[in-house]
């Protein structure tokens, strides 16, 4: 059952007989209840009660927890063919985005933070109920420099407009503090909730080697300054250790990927109170599907080496006390399994409860909604999932989430109900 369903006419839903994990505690609470009134949780715990009329749900001892939050998603990326995506008809692209967002809810993700390409049109469609998707935080097009990672033009491709400018589906190229300032202000004019920039190269762009620094300090500082004026922040694609240090020095709030972070830099990140959002599953899937994705052998070898070092980087961050978010870096159908697989892979270097915190309460901090999202507590928004299994001991339950996530509630409304 996938249609939106309101609770009883009273506006009250009561979950009872649940194993309740609140998004922060080390253990789940047995035989607990949650009272949801309207869009928010009124009370939760062993003593939560409601004696009046309500929509009552017997959880049958299943695991009830906050909805998952994905802090690195690409709703407007239907495949790893970024060059082709730039040339896709907008209506077709929107249809793909709707499918990817709907699928996120199917997998138990009630909130998505887009990492480039997600825009005001998708946000408006979600708000209007035209897409049955999650909460959506978006940056608009990510910002890169000309010829940097995210500039999807091919080497030698003619400049048809004669202007040298690039604005694709995921990214736009800007050069100099003035262009950066205008681009950031334009994104906030269109309702962006955060700004995404690139501080290092990557494996998917022909023109920008992984180690290549991006943007001048002056350009980055402009982005950070303009975001701060709006009460927002900058998230930065950054694989390298040197790039992560620049993030800390220049005020970037979240470091995306962070694959090559060394222990000394991890300590600086922790001291600055910045966040790192690793994306293990995307790297693994790129390596496994390199030939199908059209990656040359040299790029495939680099991906595999980066994957190995990413686990070391995560361990360094954990040891230093860095707050780690969780993101899947989804790029179309090949990557659909990343949302479940990411949690499982993170379990190689973290306790399951810490991985779950990353996907709930810590990610809520990242999207600037701590206390409202990623928690089960009085006053929090009623974004909940009911899971058949015990994620505190076995994160693999999310790999087959279409079967194990039995119910999804967002804003107090039941959006998926697979209990029957």
Coordinates of C-alpha atoms in Angstrom, one line a residue:
X1 CA 0.0 0.0 0.0
X2 CA 1.8 3.2 -1.2
X3 CA -0.9 5.9 -1.1
X4 CA -0.6 8.7 1.5
X5 CA -2.9 7.9 4.4
X6 CA -4.0 10.2 7.1
X7 CA -4.5 8.8 10.6
X8 CA -8.0 8.7 12.2
X9 CA -10.2 11.8 12.1
X10 CA -8.9 12.7 15.5
X11 CA -5.4 13.2 14.0
X12 CA -3.9 10.8 16.5
X13 CA -1.9 7.6 15.8
X14 CA -0.7 5.3 18.5
X15 CA 2.1 2.8 17.9
X16 CA 2.3 0.2 20.7
X17 CA 4.1 -3.1 21.4
X18 CA 7.3 -1.8 19.7
X19 CA 11.0 -2.2 20.2
X20 CA 11.7 1.5 20.3
X21 CA 15.1 3.1 19.3
X22 CA 15.1 6.9 19.7
X23 CA 18.0 7.8 17.4
X24 CA 20.5 8.5 20.2
X25 CA 20.5 5.7 22.9
X26 CA 22.7 2.7 22.9
X27 CA 19.8 0.3 23.2
X28 CA 16.2 -0.1 22.2
X29 CA 13.3 0.1 24.7
X30 CA 11.1 -3.0 24.8
X31 CA 7.3 -2.9 24.7
X32 CA 7.2 0.9 24.1
X33 CA 4.6 3.2 22.6
X34 CA 4.5 6.4 20.6
X35 CA 1.6 8.8 20.5
X36 CA 1.6 10.9 17.3
X37 CA -0.7 13.9 17.1
X38 CA -0.8 15.7 13.8
X39 CA 2.7 15.9 12.3
X40 CA 4.5 15.6 15.6
X41 CA 5.3 13.1 18.4
X42 CA 3.4 14.0 21.5
X43 CA 5.0 11.4 23.8
X44 CA 7.1 8.3 23.5
X45 CA 8.3 5.5 25.8
X46 CA 7.2 2.7 28.0
X47 CA 4.6 5.0 29.7
X48 CA 3.2 6.8 26.6
X49 CA -0.6 6.5 26.6
X50 CA -3.6 7.9 24.8
X51 CA -7.1 6.8 26.0
X52 CA -9.2 8.6 23.4
X53 CA -10.0 7.7 19.8
X54 CA -7.0 7.1 17.6
X55 CA -5.6 5.1 14.8
X56 CA -3.8 2.3 16.7
X57 CA -1.0 0.2 15.3
X58 CA 0.2 -2.9 17.0
X59 CA 3.9 -3.2 16.0
X60 CA 4.0 -6.8 17.1
X61 CA 7.4 -6.3 18.7
X62 CA 9.0 -5.0 15.5
X63 CA 11.8 -2.3 15.6
X64 CA 10.4 1.2 15.5
X65 CA 13.0 4.0 14.9
X66 CA 13.4 7.4 13.3
X67 CA 13.1 7.6 9.5
X68 CA 16.5 7.3 7.8
X69 CA 18.2 10.4 6.4
X70 CA 20.5 10.3 3.4
X71 CA 22.9 13.3 3.5
X72 CA 24.4 12.7 0.0
X73 CA 21.8 12.0 -2.8
X74 CA 21.5 12.9 -6.4
X75 CA 17.8 13.0 -7.3
X76 CA 18.5 14.5 -10.8
X77 CA 21.1 11.9 -11.8
X78 CA 19.3 8.9 -13.5
X79 CA 22.6 7.2 -14.5
X80 CA 26.4 7.4 -14.2
X81 CA 26.4 8.8 -17.8
X82 CA 26.7 12.5 -16.7
X83 CA 27.4 13.6 -20.2
X84 CA 24.2 12.0 -21.4
X85 CA 22.3 13.4 -18.4
X86 CA 23.2 16.9 -19.5
X87 CA 21.5 16.2 -22.8
X88 CA 18.4 14.6 -21.5
X89 CA 15.0 16.2 -22.1
X90 CA 13.9 18.0 -18.9
X91 CA 10.6 16.2 -18.7
X92 CA 12.3 12.8 -18.9
X93 CA 14.8 13.9 -16.3
X94 CA 12.0 14.9 -13.9
X95 CA 10.3 11.6 -14.4
X96 CA 13.5 9.8 -13.4
X97 CA 13.9 12.1 -10.4
X98 CA 10.4 11.3 -9.2
X99 CA 11.1 7.6 -9.4
X100 CA 14.4 8.0 -7.5
X101 CA 12.7 10.1 -4.8
X102 CA 9.7 7.7 -4.4
X103 CA 12.1 4.8 -4.2
X104 CA 14.0 6.5 -1.3
X105 CA 10.8 6.4 0.8
X106 CA 10.3 2.7 -0.2
X107 CA 13.7 2.0 1.4
X108 CA 12.9 3.8 4.6
X109 CA 14.5 7.2 3.9
X110 CA 12.2 10.0 5.1
X111 CA 14.7 12.8 4.4
X112 CA 17.1 13.4 1.6
X113 CA 19.9 16.0 1.3
X114 CA 20.7 16.4 -2.3
X115 CA 24.3 16.9 -3.2
X116 CA 24.0 18.6 -6.6
X117 CA 21.3 19.0 -9.2
X118 CA 18.3 18.8 -6.9
X119 CA 16.4 22.0 -7.4
X120 CA 13.4 24.2 -6.5
X121 CA 11.2 22.4 -9.1
X122 CA 11.6 19.1 -7.4
X123 CA 11.0 20.7 -4.0
X124 CA 7.8 22.3 -5.2
X125 CA 6.6 19.1 -6.7
X126 CA 7.3 17.3 -3.4
X127 CA 5.5 20.0 -1.4
X128 CA 2.5 19.8 -3.6
X129 CA 2.3 16.0 -3.3
X130 CA 3.0 15.5 -7.0
X131 CA 5.9 13.2 -6.0
X132 CA 5.4 10.7 -3.2
X133 CA 8.8 11.3 -1.9
X134 CA 10.8 12.4 1.3
X135 CA 11.7 15.6 2.9
X136 CA 14.1 17.4 0.6
X137 CA 17.0 19.6 1.2
X138 CA 18.7 20.9 -2.0
X139 CA 21.6 23.1 -3.2
X140 CA 20.6 23.6 -6.8
X141 CA 23.4 23.0 -9.2
X142 CA 26.7 22.3 -7.5
X143 CA 29.5 24.9 -8.1
X144 CA 32.8 23.9 -9.7
X145 CA 35.5 25.8 -11.5
X146 CA 35.9 25.7 -15.3
X147 CA 37.5 22.4 -16.1
X148 CA 37.0 21.1 -12.6
X149 CA 35.3 18.0 -11.3
X150 CA 31.6 18.4 -12.3
X151 CA 32.4 20.1 -15.6
X152 CA 31.0 17.3 -17.7
X153 CA 32.2 18.6 -21.0
X154 CA 34.6 16.3 -22.9
X155 CA 38.2 17.1 -23.8
X156 CA 38.2 19.0 -27.1
X157 CA 34.4 19.5 -27.1
X158 CA 33.7 22.7 -29.1
X159 CA 32.4 25.8 -27.3
X160 CA 29.2 26.2 -29.3
X161 CA 28.1 29.4 -27.5
X162 CA 31.5 31.0 -27.7
X163 CA 31.2 32.0 -24.1
X164 CA 33.2 29.3 -22.4
X165 CA 30.5 28.8 -19.7
X166 CA 29.1 25.6 -18.5
X167 CA 25.9 24.8 -16.7
X168 CA 24.8 21.2 -16.7
X169 CA 22.2 19.3 -14.8
X170 CA 24.3 18.6 -11.7
X171 CA 26.9 21.4 -11.8
X172 CA 27.7 24.9 -13.0
X173 CA 31.2 26.3 -13.5
X174 CA 32.0 29.7 -11.9
X175 CA 35.4 31.5 -11.8
X176 CA 36.4 34.3 -9.5
X177 CA 34.9 35.7 -6.3
X178 CA 32.3 37.8 -8.2
X179 CA 30.9 34.9 -10.2
X180 CA 30.9 32.7 -7.0
X181 CA 29.0 35.4 -5.0
X182 CA 26.4 35.8 -7.7
X183 CA 25.9 32.1 -8.1
X184 CA 25.5 31.5 -4.4
X185 CA 23.0 34.4 -4.1
X186 CA 21.1 33.0 -7.1
X187 CA 20.8 29.6 -5.4
X188 CA 19.4 31.1 -2.2
X189 CA 17.0 33.2 -4.3
X190 CA 15.6 29.8 -5.6
X191 CA 15.2 28.4 -2.1
X192 CA 18.4 26.4 -1.7
X193 CA 18.9 25.0 1.8
X194 CA 22.7 24.7 1.4
X195 CA 25.5 25.3 -1.1
X196 CA 27.6 22.6 -2.7
X197 CA 31.1 23.2 -4.1
X198 CA 34.0 21.1 -5.3
X199 CA 37.3 21.2 -3.6
X200 CA 39.1 18.3 -5.3
X201 CA 38.9 16.2 -8.4
X202 CA 37.2 12.9 -8.8
X203 CA 37.0 9.8 -10.8
X204 CA 34.0 10.6 -13.0
X205 CA 35.3 13.7 -14.7
X206 CA 37.9 13.5 -17.6
X207 CA 39.5 16.9 -17.0
X208 CA 40.1 16.9 -13.2
X209 CA 42.5 14.4 -11.5
X210 CA 41.5 13.4 -8.0
X211 CA 44.4 15.3 -6.4
X212 CA 43.7 18.6 -8.2
X213 CA 42.8 21.4 -5.8
X214 CA 39.7 23.4 -6.8
X215 CA 38.9 27.1 -6.4
X216 CA 41.1 29.8 -4.7
X217 CA 40.7 30.5 -1.1
X218 CA 39.0 33.8 -2.0
X219 CA 36.4 32.0 -4.0
X220 CA 35.6 29.5 -1.2
X221 CA 35.5 32.2 1.4
X222 CA 32.9 34.1 -0.6
X223 CA 30.7 31.0 -0.7
X224 CA 31.0 30.4 3.0
X225 CA 30.3 34.1 3.8
X226 CA 27.2 34.2 1.7
X227 CA 25.9 31.0 3.1
X228 CA 26.5 32.2 6.6
X229 CA 24.5 35.3 5.9
X230 CA 21.5 33.1 5.1
X231 CA 22.0 31.0 8.2
X232 CA 23.1 28.2 5.9
X233 CA 26.4 26.4 5.1
X234 CA 28.7 25.0 2.5
X235 CA 29.1 21.3 1.7
X236 CA 32.2 20.4 -0.3
X237 CA 33.1 17.4 -2.5
X238 CA 36.6 16.6 -1.2
X239 CA 38.5 13.4 -1.4
X240 CA 42.0 14.6 -0.5
X241 CA 43.6 15.2 2.9
X242 CA 44.9 18.6 1.7
X243 CA 41.5 19.5 0.5
X244 CA 39.9 18.5 3.9
X245 CA 42.4 20.8 5.7
X246 CA 41.3 23.7 3.4
X247 CA 37.7 22.9 4.3
X248 CA 38.5 23.4 8.0
X249 CA 40.6 26.5 7.5
X250 CA 38.0 28.2 5.3
X251 CA 34.8 27.3 7.2
X252 CA 33.3 24.6 5.1
X253 CA 30.8 22.7 7.3
X254 CA 30.5 19.3 5.8
X255 CA 33.2 17.4 3.9
X256 CA 31.7 15.0 1.4
X257 CA 33.5 11.7 0.8
X258 CA 36.7 12.5 2.7
X259 CA 38.3 9.4 1.3
X260 CA 42.0 10.2 2.0
X261 CA 41.7 12.0 5.4
X262 CA 44.7 11.3 7.6
X263 CA 44.6 11.2 11.5
X264 CA 46.2 14.7 12.0
X265 CA 43.6 16.2 9.7
X266 CA 40.8 14.3 11.4
X267 CA 41.8 15.9 14.7
X268 CA 41.5 19.3 13.1
X269 CA 38.1 18.5 11.7
X270 CA 36.8 17.4 15.1
X271 CA 38.2 20.5 16.8
X272 CA 36.4 22.7 14.2
X273 CA 33.1 20.9 14.7
X274 CA 32.8 20.1 11.0
X275 CA 31.2 16.9 9.7
X276 CA 32.4 14.2 7.2
X277 CA 29.9 12.3 5.0
X278 CA 31.7 9.2 3.7
X279 CA 30.1 7.4 0.7
X280 CA 31.6 3.9 0.7
X281 CA 28.9 2.1 -1.2
X282 CA 29.1 4.3 -4.3
X283 CA 32.8 3.6 -4.6
X284 CA 32.3 -0.1 -4.2
X285 CA 29.6 -0.2 -6.9
X286 CA 31.7 1.9 -9.3
X287 CA 34.6 -0.6 -8.9
X288 CA 32.3 -3.6 -9.4
X289 CA 30.5 -2.1 -12.4
X290 CA 33.5 -0.2 -13.9
X291 CA 33.3 -1.9 -17.4
X292 CA 29.5 -1.4 -17.7
X293 CA 29.9 2.2 -16.6
X294 CA 32.6 2.9 -19.2
X295 CA 35.4 3.6 -16.8
X296 CA 39.0 3.2 -18.2
X297 CA 41.3 0.8 -16.4
X298 CA 43.3 3.6 -14.9
X299 CA 40.3 5.1 -13.3
X300 CA 39.0 1.7 -12.0
X301 CA 42.4 1.1 -10.3
X302 CA 42.2 4.5 -8.7
X303 CA 38.7 3.9 -7.4
X304 CA 39.8 0.6 -5.8
X305 CA 42.7 2.2 -4.1
X306 CA 40.5 5.1 -2.8
X307 CA 38.0 2.6 -1.5
X308 CA 40.7 0.8 0.5
X309 CA 41.9 4.1 2.0
X310 CA 38.4 5.3 2.8
X311 CA 38.0 2.7 5.5
X312 CA 41.2 4.0 7.0
X313 CA 39.9 7.6 6.8
X314 CA 36.7 6.7 8.6
X315 CA 38.6 4.9 11.3
X316 CA 40.8 8.0 11.7
X317 CA 37.7 10.2 12.0
X318 CA 36.1 7.9 14.5
X319 CA 39.2 7.9 16.7
X320 CA 39.4 11.7 16.5
X321 CA 35.8 12.1 17.5
X322 CA 34.6 13.6 14.1
X323 CA 30.8 13.5 13.7
X324 CA 30.1 11.3 10.6
X325 CA 27.0 11.6 8.6
X326 CA 25.8 9.0 6.2
X327 CA 25.2 9.3 2.4
X328 CA 24.9 6.9 -0.5
X329 CA 25.9 9.2 -3.5
X330 CA 23.2 7.6 -5.6
X331 CA 23.6 7.8 -9.4
X332 CA 20.7 6.0 -11.1
X333 CA 19.6 2.4 -11.3
X334 CA 23.0 0.7 -10.8
X335 CA 23.3 2.5 -7.5
X336 CA 19.8 1.8 -6.1
X337 CA 21.2 -0.7 -3.6
X338 CA 23.6 1.9 -2.1
X339 CA 21.1 3.2 0.4
X340 CA 21.0 -0.2 2.2
X341 CA 24.6 -1.2 1.4
X342 CA 26.0 2.0 2.8
X343 CA 24.9 1.1 6.4
X344 CA 26.3 -2.4 6.0
X345 CA 29.7 -1.2 4.8
X346 CA 30.0 1.3 7.5
X347 CA 29.4 -1.5 10.0
X348 CA 32.9 -2.7 9.1
X349 CA 34.5 0.2 11.0
X350 CA 31.7 1.3 13.4
X351 CA 29.3 -0.2 15.8
X352 CA 25.8 -0.6 14.3
X353 CA 24.3 1.9 16.8
X354 CA 26.9 4.5 15.7
X355 CA 26.0 3.9 12.0
X356 CA 22.3 4.3 12.8
X357 CA 23.1 7.5 14.7
X358 CA 24.9 8.8 11.6
X359 CA 21.8 8.0 9.5
X360 CA 19.4 9.7 11.9
X361 CA 20.3 12.2 14.7
X362 CA 23.7 13.2 13.3
X363 CA 22.3 13.7 9.8
X364 CA 19.6 15.8 11.3
X365 CA 22.3 18.0 12.7
X366 CA 23.8 18.3 9.3
X367 CA 20.5 19.5 7.7
X368 CA 20.1 21.9 10.6
X369 CA 17.0 20.2 12.0
X370 CA 18.4 18.6 15.2
X371 CA 15.7 17.6 17.6
X372 CA 13.0 17.8 15.0
X373 CA 14.3 15.1 12.6
X374 CA 16.3 11.9 13.3
X375 CA 14.8 11.5 16.9
X376 CA 11.9 9.9 18.6
X377 CA 11.0 12.3 21.4
X378 CA 8.2 14.6 22.4
X379 CA 8.0 17.5 20.0
X380 CA 9.9 15.9 17.2
X381 CA 8.4 15.5 13.8
X382 CA 6.7 12.1 13.3
X383 CA 9.1 10.6 10.7
X384 CA 9.2 6.9 11.6
X385 CA 9.9 3.5 10.1
X386 CA 8.9 0.1 11.4
X387 CA 11.6 -2.5 10.6
X388 CA 11.3 -6.3 10.7
X389 CA 14.7 -7.2 12.2
X390 CA 17.2 -5.8 14.7
X391 CA 19.4 -3.1 13.1
X392 CA 21.3 -2.7 16.4
X393 CA 22.8 -6.1 15.8
X394 CA 22.5 -6.7 12.1
X395 CA 22.6 -3.8 9.6
X396 CA 22.0 -6.1 6.7
X397 CA 18.3 -5.7 7.3
X398 CA 18.4 -2.5 5.2
X399 CA 20.0 -4.3 2.2
X400 CA 16.6 -5.9 1.5
X401 CA 14.6 -2.9 2.8
X402 CA 11.7 -3.4 0.4
X403 CA 10.9 -6.5 2.5
X404 CA 12.1 -5.4 6.0
X405 CA 10.8 -1.8 6.2
X406 CA 7.2 -2.6 6.9
X407 CA 5.8 0.9 7.5
X408 CA 7.0 4.5 6.7
X409 CA 5.5 7.6 8.3
X410 CA 6.4 11.2 7.3
X411 CA 4.9 14.2 9.0
X412 CA 2.4 12.0 10.9
X413 CA 1.1 10.5 7.6
X414 CA 1.5 6.8 6.7
X415 CA 3.3 6.7 3.4
X416 CA 4.1 3.0 3.1
X417 CA 2.3 0.2 4.8
X418 CA 3.6 -3.3 4.0
X419 CA 2.5 -5.1 7.2
X420 CA -0.1 -7.2 5.4

